[in-house]
Amino acid sequence: MHGNFDSFEEFVEKLEEIEEMGYVKSHRSGNTGIGKTLEDLLGITENNVPGPDAAGVELKSARRNSGSMMTLFTKEPPRGSRELWASSLVEKYGYEDDDGRPALKITLHVDTYNNQGFRTVTDDDGVHIEHEDDGIIATYPLDFLHDTYVEKVPEMVLVEADTQTIDGDEHFWYNEAYYLEGFDAEEFLNLIRESIIKIDLRMHLRDSGGARNHGTAFRIKDTSKLDRAFETRSQLIDGIGRDATVTEDPQQGLSDF
């Protein structure tokens, strides 16, 4: 078991209590504040919780309609399925970042080449990273993606929050949550084809010449469509009363926990 919960049902009850708190001041500034605040309110130190089958469940939180990207998982393509990678990739196609280092920190789009000449291509075999000069340089086979997804996010609790800035501080109201389970490979590919899920390369070269890779990330912008990548979606808290709670006084329903 994870955190202070003896069961998944107890965890859901805690989520309902957090929903009833209304807006809570962020415990940390910046993009990671939403996750840190939720973890603190739940009393957990890691971003997983006990699931219905007593296994660990990945916990994700997202600002509703914020437009920011949420990382689903990070994974490099298998060694036998990449022609160029890490230091060789940055050396050939990198640019100088703000710290003066050769770097390759880019988002890949489906079918359209970005400024560095990269794009994502999908077919029935998987997801390919292609360069306009060198062709396909790396491939994520579909079975590899399936195994990665099952390993990293076999189950997920996605908690969404409305946000307000009050007296210069961001506040969250965690008022909707879903339990997601089971990888849907075809829908995962469709989300990539529709540019809802994108791939980010996040590499730079150290002074020694070796690559520092922060992990090739599969990220999603519109979390309302995330359930399509799972076979099962169950609503845990439903956000009833969201509209009724919008008042002229932003301080109403405010908690400083």
PDB file of C-alpha atoms in Angstrom:
ATOM      1  CA  MET A   1       0.000   0.000   0.000  1.00  0.00           C
ATOM      2  CA  HIS A   2       1.089   3.576  -0.617  1.00  0.00           C
ATOM      3  CA  GLY A   3       0.596   6.681   1.467  1.00  0.00           C
ATOM      4  CA  ASN A   4      -1.718   6.442   4.475  1.00  0.00           C
ATOM      5  CA  PHE A   5      -4.541   4.585   2.737  1.00  0.00           C
ATOM      6  CA  ASP A   6      -5.645   1.056   3.494  1.00  0.00           C
ATOM      7  CA  SER A   7      -7.807   0.804   0.381  1.00  0.00           C
ATOM      8  CA  PHE A   8      -8.654   2.492  -2.873  1.00  0.00           C
ATOM      9  CA  GLU A   9     -12.069   3.374  -1.450  1.00  0.00           C
ATOM     10  CA  GLU A  10     -10.403   5.293   1.394  1.00  0.00           C
ATOM     11  CA  PHE A  11      -8.315   7.173  -1.159  1.00  0.00           C
ATOM     12  CA  VAL A  12     -11.452   8.158  -3.105  1.00  0.00           C
ATOM     13  CA  GLU A  13     -13.083   9.392   0.109  1.00  0.00           C
ATOM     14  CA  LYS A  14     -10.057  11.629   0.671  1.00  0.00           C
ATOM     15  CA  LEU A  15     -10.391  13.017  -2.852  1.00  0.00           C
ATOM     16  CA  GLU A  16     -14.021  13.864  -2.075  1.00  0.00           C
ATOM     17  CA  GLU A  17     -12.921  15.700   1.074  1.00  0.00           C
ATOM     18  CA  ILE A  18     -10.357  17.674  -0.944  1.00  0.00           C
ATOM     19  CA  GLU A  19     -13.029  18.597  -3.482  1.00  0.00           C
ATOM     20  CA  GLU A  20     -15.193  19.995  -0.696  1.00  0.00           C
ATOM     21  CA  MET A  21     -12.332  22.249   0.457  1.00  0.00           C
ATOM     22  CA  GLY A  22     -12.741  24.454  -2.603  1.00  0.00           C
ATOM     23  CA  TYR A  23      -9.778  26.533  -3.733  1.00  0.00           C
ATOM     24  CA  VAL A  24      -6.480  25.687  -2.010  1.00  0.00           C
ATOM     25  CA  LYS A  25      -3.379  27.861  -2.186  1.00  0.00           C
ATOM     26  CA  SER A  26      -0.551  26.245  -4.124  1.00  0.00           C
ATOM     27  CA  HIS A  27       2.213  24.765  -1.977  1.00  0.00           C
ATOM     28  CA  ARG A  28       4.810  25.454  -4.660  1.00  0.00           C
ATOM     29  CA  SER A  29       5.118  28.056  -7.416  1.00  0.00           C
ATOM     30  CA  GLY A  30       5.395  27.045 -11.052  1.00  0.00           C
ATOM     31  CA  ASN A  31       4.103  24.183 -13.163  1.00  0.00           C
ATOM     32  CA  THR A  32       4.712  21.485 -10.539  1.00  0.00           C
ATOM     33  CA  GLY A  33       2.629  23.236  -7.896  1.00  0.00           C
ATOM     34  CA  ILE A  34      -0.561  21.417  -8.857  1.00  0.00           C
ATOM     35  CA  GLY A  35       0.966  17.979  -8.251  1.00  0.00           C
ATOM     36  CA  LYS A  36       2.873  18.957  -5.115  1.00  0.00           C
ATOM     37  CA  THR A  37      -0.226  20.518  -3.528  1.00  0.00           C
ATOM     38  CA  LEU A  38      -2.393  17.480  -4.268  1.00  0.00           C
ATOM     39  CA  GLU A  39       0.214  15.088  -2.885  1.00  0.00           C
ATOM     40  CA  ASP A  40       0.476  17.151   0.294  1.00  0.00           C
ATOM     41  CA  LEU A  41      -3.301  17.193   0.748  1.00  0.00           C
ATOM     42  CA  LEU A  42      -3.410  13.428   0.249  1.00  0.00           C
ATOM     43  CA  GLY A  43      -0.496  12.901   2.630  1.00  0.00           C
ATOM     44  CA  ILE A  44       1.594  10.928   0.153  1.00  0.00           C
ATOM     45  CA  THR A  45       5.253  11.352  -0.726  1.00  0.00           C
ATOM     46  CA  GLU A  46       5.168   9.688  -4.147  1.00  0.00           C
ATOM     47  CA  ASN A  47       2.816  10.170  -7.061  1.00  0.00           C
ATOM     48  CA  ASN A  48       1.119   6.773  -6.724  1.00  0.00           C
ATOM     49  CA  VAL A  49      -1.730   5.452  -4.628  1.00  0.00           C
ATOM     50  CA  PRO A  50      -3.293   2.076  -3.812  1.00  0.00           C
ATOM     51  CA  GLY A  51      -5.488   0.864  -6.661  1.00  0.00           C
ATOM     52  CA  PRO A  52      -8.576  -1.328  -6.623  1.00  0.00           C
ATOM     53  CA  ASP A  53      -6.340  -4.370  -7.043  1.00  0.00           C
ATOM     54  CA  ALA A  54      -3.964  -3.176  -4.264  1.00  0.00           C
ATOM     55  CA  ALA A  55      -1.259  -2.312  -6.791  1.00  0.00           C
ATOM     56  CA  GLY A  56       0.279   1.131  -7.164  1.00  0.00           C
ATOM     57  CA  VAL A  57      -1.613   3.555  -9.398  1.00  0.00           C
ATOM     58  CA  GLU A  58      -0.024   6.485 -11.157  1.00  0.00           C
ATOM     59  CA  LEU A  59      -1.450   9.788  -9.930  1.00  0.00           C
ATOM     60  CA  LYS A  60      -1.592  12.665 -12.420  1.00  0.00           C
ATOM     61  CA  SER A  61      -3.055  16.123 -11.945  1.00  0.00           C
ATOM     62  CA  ALA A  62      -3.854  18.748 -14.555  1.00  0.00           C
ATOM     63  CA  ARG A  63      -5.061  22.329 -14.706  1.00  0.00           C
ATOM     64  CA  ARG A  64      -8.346  22.401 -16.573  1.00  0.00           C
ATOM     65  CA  ASN A  65      -8.155  24.182 -19.954  1.00  0.00           C
ATOM     66  CA  SER A  66      -4.664  25.485 -19.234  1.00  0.00           C
ATOM     67  CA  GLY A  67      -3.034  24.428 -22.491  1.00  0.00           C
ATOM     68  CA  SER A  68       0.066  23.159 -20.663  1.00  0.00           C
ATOM     69  CA  MET A  69       1.556  19.777 -21.529  1.00  0.00           C
ATOM     70  CA  MET A  70       1.387  16.798 -19.155  1.00  0.00           C
ATOM     71  CA  THR A  71       4.017  14.056 -19.396  1.00  0.00           C
ATOM     72  CA  LEU A  72       2.554  10.553 -19.616  1.00  0.00           C
ATOM     73  CA  PHE A  73       5.894   8.743 -19.539  1.00  0.00           C
ATOM     74  CA  THR A  74       9.492   8.982 -20.745  1.00  0.00           C
ATOM     75  CA  LYS A  75      11.112   6.223 -22.768  1.00  0.00           C
ATOM     76  CA  GLU A  76      13.909   5.912 -25.297  1.00  0.00           C
ATOM     77  CA  PRO A  77      13.375   3.844 -28.457  1.00  0.00           C
ATOM     78  CA  PRO A  78      14.916   0.356 -28.224  1.00  0.00           C
ATOM     79  CA  ARG A  79      18.587   0.180 -29.169  1.00  0.00           C
ATOM     80  CA  GLY A  80      17.964  -2.015 -32.176  1.00  0.00           C
ATOM     81  CA  SER A  81      15.458   0.470 -33.577  1.00  0.00           C
ATOM     82  CA  ARG A  82      17.482   3.684 -33.696  1.00  0.00           C
ATOM     83  CA  GLU A  83      20.134   4.776 -36.191  1.00  0.00           C
ATOM     84  CA  LEU A  84      21.206   7.949 -34.402  1.00  0.00           C
ATOM     85  CA  TRP A  85      20.605   8.837 -30.768  1.00  0.00           C
ATOM     86  CA  ALA A  86      21.896  10.754 -27.774  1.00  0.00           C
ATOM     87  CA  SER A  87      25.299  12.397 -28.401  1.00  0.00           C
ATOM     88  CA  SER A  88      25.478  11.502 -32.104  1.00  0.00           C
ATOM     89  CA  LEU A  89      21.999  12.944 -32.656  1.00  0.00           C
ATOM     90  CA  VAL A  90      22.793  16.204 -30.859  1.00  0.00           C
ATOM     91  CA  GLU A  91      26.158  16.546 -32.593  1.00  0.00           C
ATOM     92  CA  LYS A  92      24.545  16.253 -36.023  1.00  0.00           C
ATOM     93  CA  TYR A  93      21.307  18.185 -35.551  1.00  0.00           C
ATOM     94  CA  GLY A  94      21.640  20.166 -32.330  1.00  0.00           C
ATOM     95  CA  TYR A  95      21.700  23.915 -31.781  1.00  0.00           C
ATOM     96  CA  GLU A  96      23.213  26.123 -29.090  1.00  0.00           C
ATOM     97  CA  ASP A  97      20.887  26.523 -26.117  1.00  0.00           C
ATOM     98  CA  ASP A  98      20.700  29.473 -23.700  1.00  0.00           C
ATOM     99  CA  ASP A  99      23.564  27.993 -21.660  1.00  0.00           C
ATOM    100  CA  GLY A 100      25.824  27.755 -24.688  1.00  0.00           C
ATOM    101  CA  ARG A 101      25.584  23.968 -24.944  1.00  0.00           C
ATOM    102  CA  PRO A 102      24.822  21.876 -28.034  1.00  0.00           C
ATOM    103  CA  ALA A 103      21.240  20.778 -27.446  1.00  0.00           C
ATOM    104  CA  LEU A 104      18.225  19.178 -29.054  1.00  0.00           C
ATOM    105  CA  LYS A 105      15.118  20.094 -27.078  1.00  0.00           C
ATOM    106  CA  ILE A 106      12.236  19.981 -29.515  1.00  0.00           C
ATOM    107  CA  THR A 107       8.630  18.917 -29.909  1.00  0.00           C
ATOM    108  CA  LEU A 108       7.803  16.633 -32.827  1.00  0.00           C
ATOM    109  CA  HIS A 109       4.668  17.099 -34.893  1.00  0.00           C
ATOM    110  CA  VAL A 110       2.900  14.504 -37.025  1.00  0.00           C
ATOM    111  CA  ASP A 111       3.753  14.679 -40.741  1.00  0.00           C
ATOM    112  CA  THR A 112       5.063  18.280 -40.555  1.00  0.00           C
ATOM    113  CA  TYR A 113       8.800  18.852 -40.164  1.00  0.00           C
ATOM    114  CA  ASN A 114       9.828  21.246 -37.385  1.00  0.00           C
ATOM    115  CA  ASN A 115      12.636  23.818 -37.617  1.00  0.00           C
ATOM    116  CA  GLN A 116      15.272  21.162 -36.940  1.00  0.00           C
ATOM    117  CA  GLY A 117      13.855  18.954 -39.701  1.00  0.00           C
ATOM    118  CA  PHE A 118      12.180  16.329 -37.520  1.00  0.00           C
ATOM    119  CA  ARG A 119       8.660  14.934 -37.561  1.00  0.00           C
ATOM    120  CA  THR A 120       6.658  11.974 -36.252  1.00  0.00           C
ATOM    121  CA  VAL A 121       5.288   9.337 -38.617  1.00  0.00           C
ATOM    122  CA  THR A 122       2.925   6.534 -37.595  1.00  0.00           C
ATOM    123  CA  ASP A 123       1.867   3.288 -39.233  1.00  0.00           C
ATOM    124  CA  ASP A 124       0.604  -0.115 -38.138  1.00  0.00           C
ATOM    125  CA  ASP A 125       4.102  -1.048 -36.944  1.00  0.00           C
ATOM    126  CA  GLY A 126       4.489   1.826 -34.512  1.00  0.00           C
ATOM    127  CA  VAL A 127       5.747   5.387 -34.176  1.00  0.00           C
ATOM    128  CA  HIS A 128       8.750   6.637 -36.128  1.00  0.00           C
ATOM    129  CA  ILE A 129      10.987   9.669 -35.633  1.00  0.00           C
ATOM    130  CA  GLU A 130      12.014  10.899 -39.066  1.00  0.00           C
ATOM    131  CA  HIS A 131      14.456  13.533 -40.300  1.00  0.00           C
ATOM    132  CA  GLU A 132      13.919  15.213 -43.634  1.00  0.00           C
ATOM    133  CA  ASP A 133      17.483  14.379 -44.757  1.00  0.00           C
ATOM    134  CA  ASP A 134      18.218  11.035 -43.130  1.00  0.00           C
ATOM    135  CA  GLY A 135      14.751   9.463 -43.124  1.00  0.00           C
ATOM    136  CA  ILE A 136      13.670   7.336 -40.165  1.00  0.00           C
ATOM    137  CA  ILE A 137      16.268   7.536 -37.395  1.00  0.00           C
ATOM    138  CA  ALA A 138      14.329   5.781 -34.618  1.00  0.00           C
ATOM    139  CA  THR A 139      11.224   3.648 -34.205  1.00  0.00           C
ATOM    140  CA  TYR A 140       8.978   2.796 -31.281  1.00  0.00           C
ATOM    141  CA  PRO A 141       7.468  -0.586 -32.266  1.00  0.00           C
ATOM    142  CA  LEU A 142       3.828  -0.896 -31.259  1.00  0.00           C
ATOM    143  CA  ASP A 143       4.462  -3.885 -28.989  1.00  0.00           C
ATOM    144  CA  PHE A 144       7.288  -1.921 -27.317  1.00  0.00           C
ATOM    145  CA  LEU A 145       4.936   1.000 -26.682  1.00  0.00           C
ATOM    146  CA  HIS A 146       2.340  -1.407 -25.308  1.00  0.00           C
ATOM    147  CA  ASP A 147       4.830  -2.970 -22.891  1.00  0.00           C
ATOM    148  CA  THR A 148       6.103   0.483 -21.842  1.00  0.00           C
ATOM    149  CA  TYR A 149       2.603   1.777 -21.192  1.00  0.00           C
ATOM    150  CA  VAL A 150       1.634  -1.321 -19.219  1.00  0.00           C
ATOM    151  CA  GLU A 151       4.849  -1.021 -17.177  1.00  0.00           C
ATOM    152  CA  LYS A 152       4.670   2.701 -16.478  1.00  0.00           C
ATOM    153  CA  VAL A 153       0.956   3.560 -16.410  1.00  0.00           C
ATOM    154  CA  PRO A 154      -1.141   0.359 -16.241  1.00  0.00           C
ATOM    155  CA  GLU A 155      -3.586   2.300 -14.089  1.00  0.00           C
ATOM    156  CA  MET A 156      -3.954   6.018 -13.584  1.00  0.00           C
ATOM    157  CA  VAL A 157      -5.941   8.406 -11.462  1.00  0.00           C
ATOM    158  CA  LEU A 158      -6.299  11.716 -13.280  1.00  0.00           C
ATOM    159  CA  VAL A 159      -7.384  14.646 -11.103  1.00  0.00           C
ATOM    160  CA  GLU A 160      -8.389  17.897 -12.793  1.00  0.00           C
ATOM    161  CA  ALA A 161      -8.526  21.280 -11.109  1.00  0.00           C
ATOM    162  CA  ASP A 162      -9.884  24.732 -11.789  1.00  0.00           C
ATOM    163  CA  THR A 163      -7.398  27.503 -11.025  1.00  0.00           C
ATOM    164  CA  GLN A 164      -7.569  31.064  -9.748  1.00  0.00           C
ATOM    165  CA  THR A 165      -4.907  33.631  -8.968  1.00  0.00           C
ATOM    166  CA  ILE A 166      -5.722  35.316  -5.660  1.00  0.00           C
ATOM    167  CA  ASP A 167      -3.467  38.009  -4.204  1.00  0.00           C
ATOM    168  CA  GLY A 168      -0.753  36.916  -6.635  1.00  0.00           C
ATOM    169  CA  ASP A 169      -0.850  33.231  -5.632  1.00  0.00           C
ATOM    170  CA  GLU A 170      -2.224  30.359  -7.687  1.00  0.00           C
ATOM    171  CA  HIS A 171      -5.034  28.349  -6.064  1.00  0.00           C
ATOM    172  CA  PHE A 172      -6.444  24.975  -7.108  1.00  0.00           C
ATOM    173  CA  TRP A 173      -9.882  23.451  -6.770  1.00  0.00           C
ATOM    174  CA  TYR A 174      -9.532  19.703  -7.341  1.00  0.00           C
ATOM    175  CA  ASN A 175     -13.066  18.861  -8.409  1.00  0.00           C
ATOM    176  CA  GLU A 176     -12.993  16.080 -10.985  1.00  0.00           C
ATOM    177  CA  ALA A 177     -11.199  12.737 -10.998  1.00  0.00           C
ATOM    178  CA  TYR A 178     -11.134   9.599 -13.122  1.00  0.00           C
ATOM    179  CA  TYR A 179      -9.718   6.114 -12.770  1.00  0.00           C
ATOM    180  CA  LEU A 180      -8.220   4.915 -16.076  1.00  0.00           C
ATOM    181  CA  GLU A 181      -7.096   1.355 -16.798  1.00  0.00           C
ATOM    182  CA  GLY A 182      -5.907  -0.754 -19.727  1.00  0.00           C
ATOM    183  CA  PHE A 183      -3.822   0.353 -22.714  1.00  0.00           C
ATOM    184  CA  ASP A 184      -5.702   0.890 -25.980  1.00  0.00           C
ATOM    185  CA  ALA A 185      -2.934   0.712 -28.585  1.00  0.00           C
ATOM    186  CA  GLU A 186      -4.991   1.825 -31.569  1.00  0.00           C
ATOM    187  CA  GLU A 187      -6.421   4.842 -29.770  1.00  0.00           C
ATOM    188  CA  PHE A 188      -2.951   5.731 -28.469  1.00  0.00           C
ATOM    189  CA  LEU A 189      -1.728   5.864 -32.068  1.00  0.00           C
ATOM    190  CA  ASN A 190      -4.774   7.888 -33.071  1.00  0.00           C
ATOM    191  CA  LEU A 191      -4.002  10.447 -30.360  1.00  0.00           C
ATOM    192  CA  ILE A 192      -0.483  10.773 -31.793  1.00  0.00           C
ATOM    193  CA  ARG A 193      -1.856  11.025 -35.351  1.00  0.00           C
ATOM    194  CA  GLU A 194      -4.164  13.820 -34.194  1.00  0.00           C
ATOM    195  CA  SER A 195      -1.249  15.620 -32.460  1.00  0.00           C
ATOM    196  CA  ILE A 196      -2.988  15.324 -29.098  1.00  0.00           C
ATOM    197  CA  ILE A 197      -0.077  13.250 -27.792  1.00  0.00           C
ATOM    198  CA  LYS A 198       3.327  14.560 -28.895  1.00  0.00           C
ATOM    199  CA  ILE A 199       6.923  13.465 -28.477  1.00  0.00           C
ATOM    200  CA  ASP A 200       9.557  15.750 -26.958  1.00  0.00           C
ATOM    201  CA  LEU A 201      13.303  15.232 -27.359  1.00  0.00           C
ATOM    202  CA  ARG A 202      15.178  16.690 -24.366  1.00  0.00           C
ATOM    203  CA  MET A 203      18.936  16.306 -24.789  1.00  0.00           C
ATOM    204  CA  HIS A 204      22.095  18.371 -24.524  1.00  0.00           C
ATOM    205  CA  LEU A 205      25.834  17.670 -24.491  1.00  0.00           C
ATOM    206  CA  ARG A 206      27.943  17.901 -21.361  1.00  0.00           C
ATOM    207  CA  ASP A 207      31.395  19.511 -21.413  1.00  0.00           C
ATOM    208  CA  SER A 208      32.810  15.975 -21.600  1.00  0.00           C
ATOM    209  CA  GLY A 209      30.969  15.420 -24.868  1.00  0.00           C
ATOM    210  CA  GLY A 210      28.560  12.879 -23.443  1.00  0.00           C
ATOM    211  CA  ALA A 211      24.834  13.383 -23.752  1.00  0.00           C
ATOM    212  CA  ARG A 212      22.567  14.462 -20.900  1.00  0.00           C
ATOM    213  CA  ASN A 213      19.150  13.096 -21.755  1.00  0.00           C
ATOM    214  CA  HIS A 214      16.195  14.168 -19.620  1.00  0.00           C
ATOM    215  CA  GLY A 215      14.103  11.432 -21.196  1.00  0.00           C
ATOM    216  CA  THR A 216      12.198  11.366 -24.453  1.00  0.00           C
ATOM    217  CA  ALA A 217       8.714  12.296 -23.318  1.00  0.00           C
ATOM    218  CA  PHE A 218       5.270  11.350 -24.561  1.00  0.00           C
ATOM    219  CA  ARG A 219       3.148  14.340 -23.550  1.00  0.00           C
ATOM    220  CA  ILE A 220      -0.488  15.319 -23.863  1.00  0.00           C
ATOM    221  CA  LYS A 221      -1.995  18.795 -23.983  1.00  0.00           C
ATOM    222  CA  ASP A 222      -5.741  18.134 -23.838  1.00  0.00           C
ATOM    223  CA  THR A 223      -6.177  15.824 -20.839  1.00  0.00           C
ATOM    224  CA  SER A 224      -9.911  15.568 -21.493  1.00  0.00           C
ATOM    225  CA  LYS A 225      -9.007  13.182 -24.325  1.00  0.00           C
ATOM    226  CA  LEU A 226      -6.576  11.077 -22.302  1.00  0.00           C
ATOM    227  CA  ASP A 227      -9.244   8.478 -21.487  1.00  0.00           C
ATOM    228  CA  ARG A 228      -9.187   7.403 -25.145  1.00  0.00           C
ATOM    229  CA  ALA A 229      -5.785   5.795 -24.549  1.00  0.00           C
ATOM    230  CA  PHE A 230      -7.328   3.519 -21.907  1.00  0.00           C
ATOM    231  CA  GLU A 231      -9.864   0.733 -22.249  1.00  0.00           C
ATOM    232  CA  THR A 232     -11.714   1.618 -19.018  1.00  0.00           C
ATOM    233  CA  ARG A 233     -12.677   5.006 -17.553  1.00  0.00           C
ATOM    234  CA  SER A 234     -14.492   5.381 -14.234  1.00  0.00           C
ATOM    235  CA  GLN A 235     -15.429   8.719 -12.680  1.00  0.00           C
ATOM    236  CA  LEU A 236     -14.378   9.077  -9.034  1.00  0.00           C
ATOM    237  CA  ILE A 237     -15.491  12.640  -8.285  1.00  0.00           C
ATOM    238  CA  ASP A 238     -17.780  14.420 -10.696  1.00  0.00           C
ATOM    239  CA  GLY A 239     -17.315  18.133 -10.161  1.00  0.00           C
ATOM    240  CA  ILE A 240     -20.982  18.684  -9.367  1.00  0.00           C
ATOM    241  CA  GLY A 241     -21.428  22.218  -8.125  1.00  0.00           C
ATOM    242  CA  ARG A 242     -18.514  23.731 -10.071  1.00  0.00           C
ATOM    243  CA  ASP A 243     -20.712  26.229 -11.870  1.00  0.00           C
ATOM    244  CA  ALA A 244     -22.762  26.993  -8.768  1.00  0.00           C
ATOM    245  CA  THR A 245     -19.609  27.869  -6.839  1.00  0.00           C
ATOM    246  CA  VAL A 246     -18.517  30.600  -9.239  1.00  0.00           C
ATOM    247  CA  THR A 247     -19.306  33.834  -7.367  1.00  0.00           C
ATOM    248  CA  GLU A 248     -18.398  37.486  -7.584  1.00  0.00           C
ATOM    249  CA  ASP A 249     -16.188  37.089  -4.514  1.00  0.00           C
ATOM    250  CA  PRO A 250     -13.105  34.972  -5.411  1.00  0.00           C
ATOM    251  CA  GLN A 251     -12.288  34.582  -1.716  1.00  0.00           C
ATOM    252  CA  GLN A 252     -15.421  32.521  -1.094  1.00  0.00           C
ATOM    253  CA  GLY A 253     -14.721  28.837  -0.643  1.00  0.00           C
ATOM    254  CA  LEU A 254     -11.004  29.531  -0.120  1.00  0.00           C
ATOM    255  CA  SER A 255      -8.732  27.303   1.942  1.00  0.00           C
ATOM    256  CA  ASP A 256      -5.171  28.016   3.065  1.00  0.00           C
ATOM    257  CA  PHE A 257      -4.257  24.369   3.734  1.00  0.00           C
TER     258      PHE A 257
END
